[in-house]
Amino acid sequence: MRKIFVCGNWKMNTDRAAAVELAVGTGAVAEGIEKVEVGACPPFVYLLPVAEALAGSNVALGAQNMYFEAKGAFTGEISAGMLLDVGCRYAIVGHSERRHVIGESDELINRKLRAAIAAGLGPILCVGELLKEREAGETEAVVSRHVTEGLKGVSAEDAACVVVAYEPVWAIGTGKTATPDQAEDVHKFIRGVLAGLYDDKTAAAVRIQYGGSVKPENAYELMSRPDIDGALVGGASLKADSFGEIIREAVRVCG
Ligand code: PGA
């Protein structure tokens, strides 16, 4: 059984005081919740105070990015070891804002993913098509490439521990959510790609989150689809109240 995973991606938001307040609020709304895994990914500079604010809670700490080298002359970069050192369990790799705003390639994302696994950090591999790619009928080709290139050189055993986040770029921060049918179609397709790369058992073990304007109003319908195993939540994770409602919807999905 795949455990539903609801993770907040705070992006480049909050200041230190707001990050700590949001962490305390997130810890409170996740209290006592066992059926659903909850995570939060604050900006790098607030990881430590957020880790302290989350101590004793059941919220897993994650980073929004990382670099693949362990240490050395890589000005401005942060290694997987450093993230583990401040209490991270997860790191997002290949978020669409890094692919399309910063210009990260599939090859770089793959190196980051492999470095995360080697260090013992759980990668959340983001994949998803642009609007023009969807309109050109290229969704499956793009998503297949992101998954295949992202997991290059990763064993079946390690792949089973990777979280994939399907985030159609046209739905991120736009208020436009993929319909549950549109999302489920792509999630099912991704599971098929995983089965082709590995085997059915590995494909069945990988959790595939949906991301893109997830909010309390649409969370239940999305997460109740068979291949949607949680959500990567941007905007709605910046308020503990709305994030808490999404967590409660996830619990409701578990029955
Ligand atoms: P959003 O962001 O929920 O604000 O659309 C999701 C994400 O980019 O992870």
mmCIF file of C-alpha atoms and ligand atoms in Angstrom:
data_model
loop_
_atom_site.group_PDB
_atom_site.id
_atom_site.type_symbol
_atom_site.label_atom_id
_atom_site.label_comp_id
_atom_site.label_asym_id
_atom_site.label_seq_id
_atom_site.Cartn_x
_atom_site.Cartn_y
_atom_site.Cartn_z
ATOM 1 C CA MET A 1 0.000 0.000 0.000
ATOM 2 C CA ARG A 2 1.267 3.421 -0.940
ATOM 3 C CA LYS A 3 0.916 5.944 1.864
ATOM 4 C CA ILE A 4 -0.569 9.234 0.682
ATOM 5 C CA PHE A 5 2.030 11.998 0.886
ATOM 6 C CA VAL A 6 0.983 15.639 1.115
ATOM 7 C CA CYS A 7 3.956 17.972 0.918
ATOM 8 C CA GLY A 8 4.103 21.756 1.016
ATOM 9 C CA ASN A 9 6.448 23.590 -1.315
ATOM 10 C CA TRP A 10 6.841 27.043 0.133
ATOM 11 C CA LYS A 11 8.953 28.224 -2.816
ATOM 12 C CA MET A 12 10.652 31.637 -2.291
ATOM 13 C CA ASN A 13 8.139 32.781 0.296
ATOM 14 C CA THR A 14 8.044 33.686 3.996
ATOM 15 C CA ASP A 15 10.628 35.415 6.132
ATOM 16 C CA ARG A 16 12.181 33.794 9.173
ATOM 17 C CA ALA A 17 9.376 34.695 11.565
ATOM 18 C CA ALA A 18 6.660 33.701 9.074
ATOM 19 C CA ALA A 19 8.461 30.427 8.278
ATOM 20 C CA VAL A 20 8.619 29.482 11.951
ATOM 21 C CA GLU A 21 4.970 30.454 12.454
ATOM 22 C CA LEU A 22 3.928 28.403 9.413
ATOM 23 C CA ALA A 23 6.009 25.453 10.623
ATOM 24 C CA VAL A 24 4.347 25.575 14.041
ATOM 25 C CA GLY A 25 0.930 25.778 12.370
ATOM 26 C CA THR A 26 1.752 22.928 9.989
ATOM 27 C CA GLY A 27 2.944 20.760 12.872
ATOM 28 C CA ALA A 28 -0.316 21.478 14.676
ATOM 29 C CA VAL A 29 -2.584 20.572 11.746
ATOM 30 C CA ALA A 30 -0.623 17.349 11.160
ATOM 31 C CA GLU A 31 -0.730 16.313 14.805
ATOM 32 C CA GLY A 32 -2.017 12.816 15.392
ATOM 33 C CA ILE A 33 -2.268 12.068 11.673
ATOM 34 C CA GLU A 34 -0.817 8.676 10.893
ATOM 35 C CA LYS A 35 -2.550 7.515 7.741
ATOM 36 C CA VAL A 36 -1.084 10.319 5.662
ATOM 37 C CA GLU A 37 2.526 11.457 5.434
ATOM 38 C CA VAL A 38 2.983 15.217 5.686
ATOM 39 C CA GLY A 39 5.999 17.224 4.562
ATOM 40 C CA ALA A 40 7.125 20.819 4.245
ATOM 41 C CA CYS A 41 9.845 22.333 2.046
ATOM 42 C CA PRO A 42 10.847 25.807 3.228
ATOM 43 C CA PRO A 43 13.545 27.978 1.623
ATOM 44 C CA PHE A 44 17.105 26.791 2.376
ATOM 45 C CA VAL A 45 17.905 29.629 4.785
ATOM 46 C CA TYR A 46 14.950 28.753 7.010
ATOM 47 C CA LEU A 47 15.516 24.994 7.117
ATOM 48 C CA LEU A 48 17.161 25.119 10.538
ATOM 49 C CA PRO A 49 14.594 27.261 12.385
ATOM 50 C CA VAL A 50 11.808 25.295 10.666
ATOM 51 C CA ALA A 51 13.439 22.003 11.691
ATOM 52 C CA GLU A 52 13.474 23.262 15.266
ATOM 53 C CA ALA A 53 9.850 24.376 15.066
ATOM 54 C CA LEU A 54 8.871 20.960 13.643
ATOM 55 C CA ALA A 55 10.821 18.958 16.227
ATOM 56 C CA GLY A 56 8.536 16.376 17.804
ATOM 57 C CA SER A 57 5.905 16.807 15.077
ATOM 58 C CA ASN A 58 5.169 14.250 12.388
ATOM 59 C CA VAL A 59 5.983 16.642 9.538
ATOM 60 C CA ALA A 60 8.926 15.589 7.386
ATOM 61 C CA LEU A 61 11.322 18.339 6.390
ATOM 62 C CA GLY A 62 12.296 18.694 2.748
ATOM 63 C CA ALA A 63 14.414 21.030 0.641
ATOM 64 C CA GLN A 64 13.331 22.617 -2.625
ATOM 65 C CA ASN A 65 16.537 21.821 -4.475
ATOM 66 C CA MET A 66 20.078 20.491 -3.965
ATOM 67 C CA TYR A 67 23.358 20.038 -5.820
ATOM 68 C CA PHE A 68 24.827 16.691 -6.807
ATOM 69 C CA GLU A 69 28.393 17.202 -5.594
ATOM 70 C CA ALA A 70 29.180 16.358 -1.969
ATOM 71 C CA LYS A 71 31.396 19.386 -1.244
ATOM 72 C CA GLY A 72 33.931 21.752 -2.708
ATOM 73 C CA ALA A 73 34.126 24.797 -4.938
ATOM 74 C CA PHE A 74 30.489 25.105 -5.996
ATOM 75 C CA THR A 75 29.604 28.614 -4.879
ATOM 76 C CA GLY A 76 26.012 29.020 -3.855
ATOM 77 C CA GLU A 77 25.147 25.332 -3.947
ATOM 78 C CA ILE A 78 23.920 23.026 -1.151
ATOM 79 C CA SER A 79 24.722 19.305 -0.954
ATOM 80 C CA ALA A 80 22.512 16.394 0.030
ATOM 81 C CA GLY A 81 24.763 15.807 3.057
ATOM 82 C CA MET A 82 24.166 19.370 4.253
ATOM 83 C CA LEU A 83 20.420 18.890 3.911
ATOM 84 C CA LEU A 84 20.542 15.680 5.923
ATOM 85 C CA ASP A 85 22.653 17.460 8.507
ATOM 86 C CA VAL A 86 19.887 20.009 9.155
ATOM 87 C CA GLY A 87 17.190 17.351 9.358
ATOM 88 C CA CYS A 88 15.859 17.003 5.822
ATOM 89 C CA ARG A 89 14.318 13.741 4.723
ATOM 90 C CA TYR A 90 13.349 14.841 1.223
ATOM 91 C CA ALA A 91 14.615 17.083 -1.565
ATOM 92 C CA ILE A 92 12.585 18.252 -4.536
ATOM 93 C CA VAL A 93 14.527 17.828 -7.786
ATOM 94 C CA GLY A 94 13.556 19.097 -11.212
ATOM 95 C CA HIS A 95 10.726 21.390 -10.176
ATOM 96 C CA SER A 96 9.336 23.075 -13.287
ATOM 97 C CA GLU A 97 10.461 26.475 -12.019
ATOM 98 C CA ARG A 98 14.014 25.119 -11.977
ATOM 99 C CA ARG A 99 13.617 23.484 -15.376
ATOM 100 C CA HIS A 100 12.032 26.485 -17.076
ATOM 101 C CA VAL A 101 13.139 29.559 -15.114
ATOM 102 C CA ILE A 102 16.659 28.471 -14.130
ATOM 103 C CA GLY A 103 17.203 26.194 -17.149
ATOM 104 C CA GLU A 104 18.012 22.851 -15.489
ATOM 105 C CA SER A 105 18.416 19.905 -17.869
ATOM 106 C CA ASP A 106 17.239 16.322 -17.492
ATOM 107 C CA GLU A 107 20.884 15.318 -17.119
ATOM 108 C CA LEU A 108 21.499 17.702 -14.223
ATOM 109 C CA ILE A 109 18.264 16.638 -12.556
ATOM 110 C CA ASN A 110 19.277 12.986 -12.900
ATOM 111 C CA ARG A 111 22.640 13.706 -11.243
ATOM 112 C CA LYS A 112 20.867 15.434 -8.373
ATOM 113 C CA LEU A 113 18.410 12.575 -7.976
ATOM 114 C CA ARG A 114 21.181 9.972 -7.882
ATOM 115 C CA ALA A 115 23.162 12.054 -5.382
ATOM 116 C CA ALA A 116 20.093 12.375 -3.156
ATOM 117 C CA ILE A 117 19.579 8.617 -3.152
ATOM 118 C CA ALA A 118 23.275 7.917 -2.538
ATOM 119 C CA ALA A 119 23.197 10.237 0.474
ATOM 120 C CA GLY A 120 20.000 8.733 1.904
ATOM 121 C CA LEU A 121 17.694 11.616 1.047
ATOM 122 C CA GLY A 122 14.338 10.924 -0.607
ATOM 123 C CA PRO A 123 14.050 12.686 -3.955
ATOM 124 C CA ILE A 124 10.737 14.154 -5.112
ATOM 125 C CA LEU A 125 11.175 14.151 -8.883
ATOM 126 C CA CYS A 126 8.922 16.708 -10.579
ATOM 127 C CA VAL A 127 7.766 16.067 -14.117
ATOM 128 C CA GLY A 128 5.193 17.783 -16.306
ATOM 129 C CA GLU A 129 4.388 19.401 -19.607
ATOM 130 C CA LEU A 130 4.039 23.038 -20.662
ATOM 131 C CA LEU A 131 0.693 24.262 -22.019
ATOM 132 C CA LYS A 132 2.032 24.378 -25.560
ATOM 133 C CA GLU A 133 3.272 20.799 -25.219
ATOM 134 C CA ARG A 134 -0.150 19.636 -24.013
ATOM 135 C CA GLU A 135 -1.836 21.469 -26.872
ATOM 136 C CA ALA A 136 0.574 19.855 -29.337
ATOM 137 C CA GLY A 137 -0.316 16.395 -27.995
ATOM 138 C CA GLU A 138 3.143 15.963 -26.486
ATOM 139 C CA THR A 139 2.204 15.419 -22.837
ATOM 140 C CA GLU A 140 3.081 11.718 -22.772
ATOM 141 C CA ALA A 141 6.343 12.201 -24.682
ATOM 142 C CA VAL A 142 7.489 14.978 -22.320
ATOM 143 C CA VAL A 143 6.477 13.195 -19.125
ATOM 144 C CA SER A 144 7.991 9.941 -20.316
ATOM 145 C CA ARG A 145 11.261 11.724 -21.057
ATOM 146 C CA HIS A 146 11.314 13.452 -17.651
ATOM 147 C CA VAL A 147 10.714 10.137 -15.852
ATOM 148 C CA THR A 148 13.096 8.066 -17.972
ATOM 149 C CA GLU A 149 15.955 10.572 -17.988
ATOM 150 C CA GLY A 150 15.376 11.481 -14.352
ATOM 151 C CA LEU A 151 15.722 7.854 -13.245
ATOM 152 C CA LYS A 152 18.625 6.910 -15.517
ATOM 153 C CA GLY A 153 21.100 4.688 -13.688
ATOM 154 C CA VAL A 154 18.751 4.142 -10.719
ATOM 155 C CA SER A 155 18.118 0.555 -9.592
ATOM 156 C CA ALA A 156 14.604 -0.833 -9.135
ATOM 157 C CA GLU A 157 15.136 -0.998 -5.383
ATOM 158 C CA ASP A 158 16.117 2.693 -5.218
ATOM 159 C CA ALA A 159 13.439 3.760 -7.711
ATOM 160 C CA ALA A 160 10.760 2.292 -5.438
ATOM 161 C CA CYS A 161 11.695 4.930 -2.838
ATOM 162 C CA VAL A 162 11.529 7.879 -5.224
ATOM 163 C CA VAL A 163 8.456 10.112 -5.091
ATOM 164 C CA VAL A 164 7.353 11.407 -8.486
ATOM 165 C CA ALA A 165 5.321 14.620 -8.630
ATOM 166 C CA TYR A 166 3.281 15.150 -11.777
ATOM 167 C CA GLU A 167 2.905 18.889 -12.115
ATOM 168 C CA PRO A 168 1.477 20.142 -15.399
ATOM 169 C CA VAL A 169 3.238 23.489 -15.757
ATOM 170 C CA TRP A 170 0.064 25.212 -16.965
ATOM 171 C CA ALA A 171 -1.624 24.342 -13.658
ATOM 172 C CA ILE A 172 1.095 25.629 -11.331
ATOM 173 C CA GLY A 173 0.196 28.836 -9.538
ATOM 174 C CA THR A 174 -2.434 29.622 -12.163
ATOM 175 C CA GLY A 175 -5.545 28.480 -10.338
ATOM 176 C CA LYS A 176 -6.148 26.070 -13.246
ATOM 177 C CA THR A 177 -6.114 22.542 -11.891
ATOM 178 C CA ALA A 178 -5.933 19.529 -14.145
ATOM 179 C CA THR A 179 -9.267 17.762 -13.860
ATOM 180 C CA PRO A 180 -9.091 14.567 -11.822
ATOM 181 C CA ASP A 181 -9.514 12.636 -15.096
ATOM 182 C CA GLN A 182 -6.709 14.511 -16.834
ATOM 183 C CA ALA A 183 -4.429 14.016 -13.841
ATOM 184 C CA GLU A 184 -5.303 10.334 -13.384
ATOM 185 C CA ASP A 185 -4.639 9.657 -17.079
ATOM 186 C CA VAL A 186 -1.105 10.999 -16.773
ATOM 187 C CA HIS A 187 -0.471 9.318 -13.407
ATOM 188 C CA LYS A 188 -1.522 6.008 -14.882
ATOM 189 C CA PHE A 189 0.704 6.654 -17.860
ATOM 190 C CA ILE A 190 3.661 7.415 -15.544
ATOM 191 C CA ARG A 191 3.063 4.145 -13.693
ATOM 192 C CA GLY A 192 3.178 2.388 -17.048
ATOM 193 C CA VAL A 193 6.479 4.095 -17.883
ATOM 194 C CA LEU A 194 7.851 2.922 -14.525
ATOM 195 C CA ALA A 195 6.665 -0.621 -15.208
ATOM 196 C CA GLY A 196 8.451 -0.514 -18.553
ATOM 197 C CA LEU A 197 11.670 0.823 -17.035
ATOM 198 C CA TYR A 198 11.538 -1.608 -14.119
ATOM 199 C CA ASP A 199 8.686 -4.001 -13.377
ATOM 200 C CA ASP A 200 5.096 -3.955 -12.100
ATOM 201 C CA LYS A 201 6.140 -4.337 -8.469
ATOM 202 C CA THR A 202 8.414 -1.290 -8.589
ATOM 203 C CA ALA A 203 5.805 0.736 -10.486
ATOM 204 C CA ALA A 204 3.202 -0.163 -7.869
ATOM 205 C CA ALA A 205 5.510 0.972 -5.049
ATOM 206 C CA VAL A 206 6.332 4.457 -6.366
ATOM 207 C CA ARG A 207 4.213 7.255 -4.975
ATOM 208 C CA ILE A 208 3.055 9.741 -7.598
ATOM 209 C CA GLN A 209 1.866 13.082 -6.232
ATOM 210 C CA TYR A 210 -0.188 15.571 -8.200
ATOM 211 C CA GLY A 211 0.797 19.241 -8.089
ATOM 212 C CA GLY A 212 -0.688 22.356 -9.632
ATOM 213 C CA SER A 213 -3.222 24.571 -7.836
ATOM 214 C CA VAL A 214 -4.206 21.892 -5.326
ATOM 215 C CA LYS A 215 -6.574 23.416 -2.780
ATOM 216 C CA PRO A 216 -9.031 22.137 -0.179
ATOM 217 C CA GLU A 217 -11.866 22.220 -2.754
ATOM 218 C CA ASN A 218 -10.209 19.881 -5.260
ATOM 219 C CA ALA A 219 -7.905 17.795 -3.058
ATOM 220 C CA TYR A 220 -10.343 14.977 -2.289
ATOM 221 C CA GLU A 221 -11.388 14.348 -5.873
ATOM 222 C CA LEU A 222 -7.800 14.334 -7.096
ATOM 223 C CA MET A 223 -6.361 12.141 -4.356
ATOM 224 C CA SER A 224 -9.191 9.635 -4.478
ATOM 225 C CA ARG A 225 -8.096 8.550 -7.964
ATOM 226 C CA PRO A 226 -6.269 5.220 -7.892
ATOM 227 C CA ASP A 227 -2.895 6.433 -9.182
ATOM 228 C CA ILE A 228 -2.786 9.789 -7.364
ATOM 229 C CA ASP A 229 -0.899 9.233 -4.130
ATOM 230 C CA GLY A 230 -0.926 12.694 -2.632
ATOM 231 C CA ALA A 231 -0.129 16.257 -3.512
ATOM 232 C CA LEU A 232 2.737 18.691 -3.838
ATOM 233 C CA VAL A 233 1.138 21.923 -2.724
ATOM 234 C CA GLY A 234 2.477 25.408 -3.410
ATOM 235 C CA GLY A 235 0.209 28.356 -2.682
ATOM 236 C CA ALA A 236 -2.221 26.514 -0.416
ATOM 237 C CA SER A 237 0.632 25.283 1.811
ATOM 238 C CA LEU A 238 1.481 28.852 2.822
ATOM 239 C CA LYS A 239 -1.458 28.972 5.218
ATOM 240 C CA ALA A 240 -1.632 26.273 7.873
ATOM 241 C CA ASP A 241 -5.445 26.388 7.694
ATOM 242 C CA SER A 242 -5.727 25.549 3.992
ATOM 243 C CA PHE A 243 -2.869 23.053 4.174
ATOM 244 C CA GLY A 244 -4.584 21.437 7.147
ATOM 245 C CA GLU A 245 -7.801 21.128 5.159
ATOM 246 C CA ILE A 246 -5.924 19.391 2.346
ATOM 247 C CA ILE A 247 -4.388 16.999 4.881
ATOM 248 C CA ARG A 248 -7.852 16.258 6.265
ATOM 249 C CA GLU A 249 -9.122 15.553 2.745
ATOM 250 C CA ALA A 250 -6.232 13.130 2.300
ATOM 251 C CA VAL A 251 -7.188 11.390 5.540
ATOM 252 C CA ARG A 252 -10.774 11.191 4.265
ATOM 253 C CA VAL A 253 -9.483 9.506 1.092
ATOM 254 C CA CYS A 254 -7.864 6.842 3.291
ATOM 255 C CA GLY A 255 -11.314 6.106 4.719
HETATM 256 P P1 PGA B 1 0.771 25.595 -6.686
HETATM 257 O O1 PGA B 1 2.298 25.059 -6.834
HETATM 258 O O2 PGA B 1 0.077 24.656 -5.738
HETATM 259 O O3 PGA B 1 0.926 26.991 -6.138
HETATM 260 O O4 PGA B 1 0.182 25.558 -8.048
HETATM 261 C C1 PGA B 1 2.590 23.680 -6.877
HETATM 262 C C2 PGA B 1 4.067 23.468 -7.100
HETATM 263 O O5 PGA B 1 4.662 24.174 -7.936
HETATM 264 O O6 PGA B 1 4.691 22.577 -6.485
#
